[in-house]
Structures are given as structure tokens and as C-alpha cells.
Short mmCIF file of C-alpha atoms and ligand atoms in Angstrom, two decimals:
data_model
loop_
_atom_site.label_atom_id
_atom_site.label_comp_id
_atom_site.label_asym_id
_atom_site.label_seq_id
_atom_site.Cartn_x
_atom_site.Cartn_y
_atom_site.Cartn_z
CA UNK A 74 137.80 165.14 165.68
CA UNK A 75 134.08 165.13 166.25
CA UNK A 76 132.75 165.49 162.71
CA UNK A 77 133.18 163.42 159.56
CA UNK A 78 134.84 166.18 157.57
CA UNK A 79 137.32 167.19 160.27
CA UNK A 80 138.18 163.57 161.06
CA UNK A 81 138.75 162.75 157.40
CA UNK A 82 140.92 165.87 157.06
CA UNK A 83 143.17 164.59 159.84
CA UNK A 84 143.82 161.59 157.59
CA UNK A 85 144.42 163.77 154.53
CA UNK A 86 141.02 162.86 153.08
CA UNK A 87 137.68 164.58 152.62
CA UNK A 88 134.20 163.47 153.61
CA UNK A 89 131.41 164.78 151.43
CA UNK A 90 127.72 164.67 150.69
CA UNK A 91 125.41 165.34 147.79
CA UNK A 92 123.24 168.43 148.27
CA UNK A 93 119.91 169.18 146.61
CA UNK A 94 119.25 172.88 146.03
CA UNK A 95 115.58 172.41 146.81
CA UNK A 96 116.35 171.24 150.35
CA UNK A 97 118.75 174.03 151.30
CA UNK A 98 116.06 176.05 153.08
CA UNK A 99 115.51 173.12 155.49
CA UNK A 100 117.51 174.20 158.53
CA UNK A 101 118.02 170.69 159.91
CA UNK A 102 119.33 169.50 156.56
CA UNK A 103 121.66 172.40 155.88
CA UNK A 104 122.80 172.45 159.52
CA UNK A 105 123.96 168.84 159.36
CA UNK A 106 125.54 169.37 155.97
CA UNK A 107 127.47 172.40 157.16
CA UNK A 108 128.62 170.73 160.37
CA UNK A 109 129.69 167.32 159.07
CA UNK A 110 130.95 167.56 155.49
CA UNK A 111 133.80 169.32 153.69
CA UNK A 112 133.17 168.22 150.09
CA UNK A 113 129.92 168.96 148.28
CA UNK A 114 128.41 167.45 145.13
CA UNK A 115 125.29 168.90 143.51
CA UNK A 116 122.84 165.98 143.38
CA UNK A 117 121.29 167.12 140.08
CA UNK A 118 122.07 170.79 139.52
CA UNK A 119 125.26 170.50 137.47
CA UNK A 120 123.96 167.81 135.11
CA UNK A 121 123.53 168.49 131.40
CA UNK A 122 119.75 169.01 131.54
CA UNK A 123 120.18 171.51 134.39
CA UNK A 124 123.10 173.50 133.00
CA UNK A 125 122.20 173.62 129.29
CA UNK A 126 118.41 173.38 129.06
CA UNK A 127 118.49 174.85 125.54
CA UNK A 128 121.39 174.34 123.16
CA UNK A 129 124.25 176.72 123.87
CA UNK A 130 122.16 178.59 126.45
CA UNK A 131 123.54 177.93 129.90
CA UNK A 132 121.88 178.06 133.29
CA UNK A 133 124.10 178.02 136.35
CA UNK A 134 121.85 179.47 139.04
CA UNK A 135 120.98 176.18 140.79
CA UNK A 136 124.51 174.84 140.53
CA UNK A 137 125.87 178.13 141.79
CA UNK A 138 123.48 178.08 144.73
CA UNK A 139 125.17 174.89 145.91
CA UNK A 140 128.73 175.73 144.85
CA UNK A 141 128.61 179.21 146.39
CA UNK A 142 127.18 177.89 149.65
CA UNK A 143 129.89 175.25 149.77
CA UNK A 144 132.73 177.64 149.03
CA UNK A 145 131.52 180.34 151.40
CA UNK A 146 131.42 177.70 154.15
CA UNK A 147 134.96 176.52 153.43
CA UNK A 148 134.02 173.36 151.57
CA UNK A 149 135.28 172.05 148.27
CA UNK A 150 133.10 171.02 145.33
CA UNK A 151 133.00 167.89 143.19
CA UNK A 152 131.55 168.63 139.77
CA UNK A 153 128.93 166.10 138.68
CA UNK A 154 128.62 165.33 135.78
CA UNK A 155 129.68 166.75 132.42
CA UNK A 156 128.54 163.89 130.15
CA UNK A 157 126.09 161.11 130.98
CA UNK A 158 123.54 159.23 128.90
CA UNK A 159 120.87 160.01 131.53
CA UNK A 160 119.48 163.43 132.41
CA UNK A 161 120.39 164.79 128.99
CA UNK A 162 118.27 167.75 127.90
CA UNK A 163 115.56 166.97 125.36
CA UNK A 164 117.33 168.85 122.58
CA UNK A 165 120.46 166.72 123.02
CA UNK A 166 118.38 163.53 123.09
CA UNK A 167 117.24 164.50 119.61
CA UNK A 168 120.79 164.77 118.24
CA UNK A 169 123.11 162.07 116.95
CA UNK A 170 126.41 161.70 115.15
CA UNK A 171 128.67 164.69 114.68
CA UNK A 172 125.96 167.13 115.79
CA UNK A 173 125.75 165.35 119.14
CA UNK A 174 129.52 164.99 119.43
CA UNK A 175 130.03 168.70 118.79
CA UNK A 176 127.27 169.63 121.23
CA UNK A 177 128.72 167.34 123.89
CA UNK A 178 132.24 168.75 123.57
CA UNK A 179 130.85 172.29 123.58
CA UNK A 180 128.97 171.42 126.77
CA UNK A 181 132.12 170.12 128.45
CA UNK A 182 134.11 173.18 127.40
CA UNK A 183 131.51 175.74 128.45
CA UNK A 184 130.60 174.24 131.82
CA UNK A 185 134.17 173.41 132.83
CA UNK A 186 135.26 176.89 131.77
CA UNK A 187 132.48 178.53 133.77
CA UNK A 188 133.51 176.66 136.92
CA UNK A 189 137.26 176.88 136.26
CA UNK A 190 139.23 177.12 139.48
CA UNK A 191 136.27 176.19 141.67
CA UNK A 192 136.08 172.43 141.24
CA UNK A 193 138.19 169.87 143.13
CA UNK A 194 137.26 167.00 140.78
CA UNK A 195 134.95 166.71 137.79
CA UNK A 196 133.04 163.60 136.84
CA UNK A 197 133.80 164.19 133.17
CA UNK A 198 132.02 161.05 132.02
CA UNK A 199 129.48 159.12 134.08
CA UNK A 200 128.27 155.52 133.63
CA UNK A 201 129.60 154.81 130.15
CA UNK A 202 130.11 151.08 130.71
CA UNK A 203 127.49 148.35 130.38
CA UNK A 204 126.39 145.74 132.92
CA UNK A 205 126.67 143.01 130.31
CA UNK A 206 129.28 140.88 132.06
CA UNK A 207 131.71 141.56 129.24
CA UNK A 208 133.11 144.93 130.26
CA UNK A 209 131.83 146.66 127.12
CA UNK A 210 130.80 150.24 126.62
CA UNK A 211 127.12 150.93 127.18
CA UNK A 212 125.17 151.52 123.98
CA UNK A 213 124.10 155.17 123.93
CA UNK A 214 123.79 158.00 121.46
CA UNK A 215 127.09 159.35 122.82
CA UNK A 216 128.82 155.99 122.30
CA UNK A 217 127.47 155.85 118.75
CA UNK A 218 129.32 159.10 117.96
CA UNK A 219 132.52 157.02 118.11
CA UNK A 220 134.49 155.12 120.74
CA UNK A 221 136.80 158.09 121.24
CA UNK A 222 134.03 160.27 122.73
CA UNK A 223 135.30 159.70 126.27
CA UNK A 224 138.88 160.74 125.58
CA UNK A 225 137.63 163.73 123.57
CA UNK A 226 135.62 164.80 126.62
CA UNK A 227 138.63 164.45 128.93
CA UNK A 228 140.85 166.48 126.60
CA UNK A 229 138.23 169.24 126.38
CA UNK A 230 137.80 169.30 130.15
CA UNK A 231 141.56 169.54 130.73
CA UNK A 232 141.85 172.45 128.30
CA UNK A 233 138.94 174.24 130.00
CA UNK A 234 140.03 173.73 133.63
CA UNK A 235 143.61 172.55 134.01
CA UNK A 236 143.34 172.69 137.82
CA UNK A 237 140.48 170.24 138.31
CA UNK A 238 141.09 166.52 138.73
CA UNK A 239 139.29 164.76 135.90
CA UNK A 240 137.44 161.58 136.88
CA UNK A 241 135.60 158.74 135.20
CA UNK A 242 132.67 157.72 137.46
CA UNK A 243 130.51 154.54 137.47
CA UNK A 244 128.50 152.04 139.56
CA UNK A 245 128.60 148.26 140.01
CA UNK A 246 132.36 148.64 140.12
CA UNK A 247 132.69 147.73 143.80
CA UNK A 248 134.88 144.68 143.27
CA UNK A 249 137.01 143.15 140.57
CA UNK A 250 134.42 142.21 137.96
CA UNK A 251 133.91 142.43 134.21
CA UNK A 252 132.62 146.01 134.34
CA UNK A 253 135.34 147.37 136.60
CA UNK A 254 137.93 145.54 134.50
CA UNK A 255 136.56 147.16 131.33
CA UNK A 256 137.04 150.54 133.00
CA UNK A 257 140.46 149.52 134.31
CA UNK A 258 141.55 148.66 130.77
CA UNK A 259 140.29 152.03 129.50
CA UNK A 260 142.18 153.92 132.22
CA UNK A 261 145.34 151.92 131.54
CA UNK A 262 145.03 152.75 127.84
CA UNK A 263 144.41 156.45 128.59
CA UNK A 264 147.47 156.62 130.84
CA UNK A 265 149.64 154.89 128.24
CA UNK A 266 148.55 157.31 125.49
CA UNK A 267 148.61 160.49 127.57
CA UNK A 268 144.85 161.05 127.63
CA UNK A 269 144.31 163.36 130.64
CA UNK A 270 142.61 161.35 133.39
CA UNK A 271 143.35 161.87 137.09
CA UNK A 272 140.82 159.84 139.03
CA UNK A 273 138.19 157.14 139.01
CA UNK A 274 134.97 157.56 140.98
CA UNK A 275 133.28 154.52 142.49
CA UNK A 276 129.64 155.37 143.14
CA UNK A 277 129.21 152.53 145.66
CA UNK A 278 125.43 152.29 145.75
CA UNK A 279 125.53 149.15 147.86
CA UNK A 280 123.01 146.54 148.91
CA UNK A 281 123.31 144.45 152.05
CA UNK A 282 126.69 142.95 151.19
CA UNK A 283 129.86 144.03 149.45
CA UNK A 284 132.61 142.25 147.53
CA UNK A 285 135.56 141.08 149.62
CA UNK A 286 137.92 142.59 147.08
CA UNK A 287 136.55 146.15 147.40
CA UNK A 288 139.90 147.51 148.66
CA UNK A 289 141.94 145.44 146.21
CA UNK A 290 139.85 146.88 143.38
CA UNK A 291 140.54 150.46 144.50
CA UNK A 292 144.22 149.60 144.83
CA UNK A 293 144.56 148.17 141.33
CA UNK A 294 143.23 151.44 139.89
CA UNK A 295 145.53 153.49 142.13
CA UNK A 296 148.42 151.37 140.86
CA UNK A 297 147.67 152.65 137.34
CA UNK A 298 148.58 156.14 138.57
CA UNK A 299 145.15 157.66 139.17
CA UNK A 300 143.44 158.77 142.36
CA UNK A 301 140.31 156.96 143.48
CA UNK A 302 137.25 158.42 145.21
CA UNK A 303 134.06 156.94 146.65
CA UNK A 304 131.58 159.29 145.04
CA UNK A 305 127.95 158.37 145.82
CA UNK A 306 128.02 156.03 148.79
CA UNK A 307 124.76 154.71 150.17
CA UNK A 308 124.15 151.29 151.73
CA UNK A 309 120.84 149.48 152.07
CA UNK A 310 119.78 149.39 155.72
CA UNK A 311 120.04 145.90 157.18
CA UNK A 312 121.97 144.12 159.89
CA UNK A 313 125.23 144.96 158.20
CA UNK A 314 124.88 148.66 157.42
CA UNK A 315 127.17 150.07 160.10
CA UNK A 316 129.83 147.41 159.50
CA UNK A 317 129.74 147.99 155.76
CA UNK A 318 130.13 151.74 156.20
CA UNK A 319 133.20 151.07 158.35
CA UNK A 320 134.56 148.63 155.77
CA UNK A 321 134.24 151.18 152.97
CA UNK A 322 135.89 153.84 155.15
CA UNK A 323 138.73 151.51 156.13
CA UNK A 324 139.27 150.51 152.49
CA UNK A 325 139.64 154.14 151.44
CA UNK A 326 142.01 154.88 154.30
CA UNK A 327 144.11 151.84 153.37
CA UNK A 328 144.61 153.06 149.80
CA UNK A 329 147.01 156.01 149.73
CA UNK A 330 145.48 157.42 146.55
CA UNK A 331 141.89 157.31 147.87
CA UNK A 332 141.11 161.03 148.27
CA UNK A 333 137.84 160.75 150.13
CA UNK A 334 134.29 159.54 150.42
CA UNK A 335 131.02 161.22 149.47
CA UNK A 336 127.66 159.93 150.67
CA UNK A 337 124.69 160.45 148.35
CA UNK A 338 122.54 162.58 150.65
CA UNK A 339 122.23 163.66 154.26
CA UNK A 340 119.21 161.97 155.91
CA UNK A 341 117.45 158.76 154.92
CA UNK A 342 114.49 160.88 153.86
CA UNK A 343 116.73 162.77 151.43
CA UNK A 344 117.88 159.62 149.62
CA UNK A 345 116.99 158.82 146.03
CA UNK A 346 116.68 155.17 147.18
CA UNK A 347 113.20 155.35 148.66
CA UNK A 348 112.73 152.94 151.54
CA UNK A 349 116.35 151.80 151.68
CA UNK A 350 117.28 154.11 154.58
CA UNK A 351 120.82 153.99 153.21
CA UNK A 352 122.41 157.11 154.74
CA UNK A 353 124.16 158.18 157.96
CA UNK A 354 121.36 160.28 159.51
CA UNK A 355 117.80 159.16 160.12
CA UNK A 356 114.87 161.08 158.75
CA UNK A 357 114.81 163.31 161.85
CA UNK A 358 118.47 164.15 161.44
CA UNK A 359 119.72 161.92 164.28
CA UNK A 360 123.08 160.16 163.88
CA UNK A 361 122.63 156.47 163.10
CA UNK A 362 124.87 153.59 164.17
CA UNK A 363 126.38 153.82 160.69
CA UNK A 364 127.47 157.40 161.43
CA UNK A 365 129.28 156.39 164.62
CA UNK A 366 130.86 153.49 162.82
CA UNK A 367 132.30 155.79 160.12
CA UNK A 368 133.48 158.38 162.65
CA UNK A 369 135.23 155.68 164.69
CA UNK A 370 136.89 154.28 161.57
CA UNK A 371 138.22 157.69 160.49
C1 XIL B 539 120.20 160.60 141.05
C2 XIL B 539 119.63 161.66 141.98
O1 XIL B 539 119.96 161.31 143.32
C3 XIL B 539 118.13 161.75 141.81
O2 XIL B 539 117.62 162.87 142.54
C4 XIL B 539 117.77 161.90 140.34
O3 XIL B 539 116.36 161.84 140.19
C5 XIL B 539 118.41 160.82 139.50
O4 XIL B 539 119.82 160.84 139.72
N1 XIL B 539 124.17 157.75 139.63
C6 XIL B 539 124.54 159.07 139.52
C7 XIL B 539 123.72 160.12 140.17
O5 XIL B 539 125.61 159.35 138.99
O6 XIL B 539 123.71 161.33 139.43
C8 XIL B 539 122.30 159.66 140.38
O7 XIL B 539 121.61 160.67 141.13
C9 XIL B 539 122.27 158.33 141.08
C10 XIL B 539 122.96 157.28 140.25
#
């Protein structure tokens, strides 16, 4: 096929992008997004600060703008993200202990209920592990509510939307390392105790090289009985960019339980990584070598 989404679909996968509501009136941007991608993630509009700006008062207009556009154009939606230590609303930043725990679980329940039936996969918890080389949980106000906050979030999400795949999502998990192993051990524990988890998201914000065990790392998670997804792919521009995009694509295709790949933006000028030019389209919307490399790999 001649687009990323259609080619991925032929392999039983999806190919997605993050969309920013504020860019949707840009016809070049939305034209590329509509043509190439069949899975959509809201870049910021479904985060806690966006959806619950005041406690127990919910705001879905920006998230809906993206989700409704996606669905009316035949695309599926990844929900991102129910709980994360970053982009928490100010009121939640001021809570701790059981007040924060209750607010967090209420948030999960309300947002997942609102979007019930419309979400392919939810990032239920984002970035809860540290980069300390020991595979520990990140210190955060959520973590200080008790180590069971993650499983409590997954149980609440399952009750609210039994049809969505429930994912744990993180970065710096691109190979077999202390952080990815910490997450692996959590997923193994969840599966053994019946905590509802269906998938692990690998953000894959990559520099100019990638670990040689990228595919093996995906496979070891899949072997635990969860799906794996590449959720926020972007790769620093450099001599290797096109080859690395192909390598990530080939790794996903080689792992039966890899559902698909999402890139974190459309054009280089849309990227959160200013100056990295890490995406598949240049700032004018032209296909880059990396685009062709992905399409050929699919
Ligand atoms: C980023 C967005 O791209 C930016 O627009 C925003 O200012 C900050 O967040 N990991 C995640 C994403 O899970 O939500 C982040 O998105 C990038 C890192």
C-alpha cells in the first residue's frame, strides 16, 4: 500500500501519530495526518491537567476534538494518559496521601468511563519508573500514596472500560536494562496475581543510536502475555535516522504481539524535540528518507 497506515494494516498492525488540537486547522498538517495514519494519540489533550482542570470538574472538549476527528475519519484512538507525575493539575499537585489516591482513582474512573468504547488502548500509568540504574519506582506524590497505586489504577480502568487494552507506558526502555527490567518484573507480578494489564508501551524517544536488543526486549515482554506497542517514536536526525526507523519497524513486525507504532508528531516542526528533526515529514510536509524507509519496511 502507499501510506503508512494502510501498509501497517496489511501486516495486522497500525501506524499512528500524536495530534495537537491547536494544529488541526493547519491544512498541510491535518492532510498528512488523515492520509498516512490510522491510530491517533492526543499529544496533550487527554492528560490530567487538560481533562480535570478543577477537582471533579471535567473538560473533554479538546480531547473530543481529536477523538471525534479520528473516529469520523475511520481511525482508532490511543488514550494518553490517565495517571502521570507530570502535567498534573495544580490542585492535584497540592494533594498527598489518601486524598491524592482517591482523587487519582476518581480521575481514572471518570475519564475512562467518559471514553468507554472509544479507546483502543489506554496508557493507564505513564513513566512511573526511575532512571536510577536500579529499576526502582520513581519518587512522586503518587508513589508516596503506596506502592499499590499502579495496580489500583489498572483495576479502576478495567472496571470503567472493559473493552480498552490497558497499557503501562515509559521511556528509556528501548533495550534490556535496569529500568525495563523493573517494569518487566512489575508486569510479571501483575500477570501472576491477576492485575488487569494488557500491554506495555515503549515511548522510544531515540537519539542517534539504539540498543541491539531492542527486538529482544519487546519479545521478552510479549512472552509474559501482554501486547507491546511503540507509542511515541521519534529519532534524532543524523546519518542513521532512516535506518533506525526501519529497524524499529522491523522489530515490531518481528514480534507477533507488537500491535503497532505511533510517531510523536507529524512534521519536524511539530515535534516537542526542538531542533532534533526527529519525525517522518520535514517542516514543509515533504516525506523524508525516514518515511520511505518505514514504508519499505512495512
Ligand atoms: C510532551 C508533549 O509532546 C509536549 O507538547 C508537552 O509540552 C510535554 O509532553 N512522554 C510522554 C508525552 O508521555 O506525553 C510527552 O509529550 C513526551 C514525553
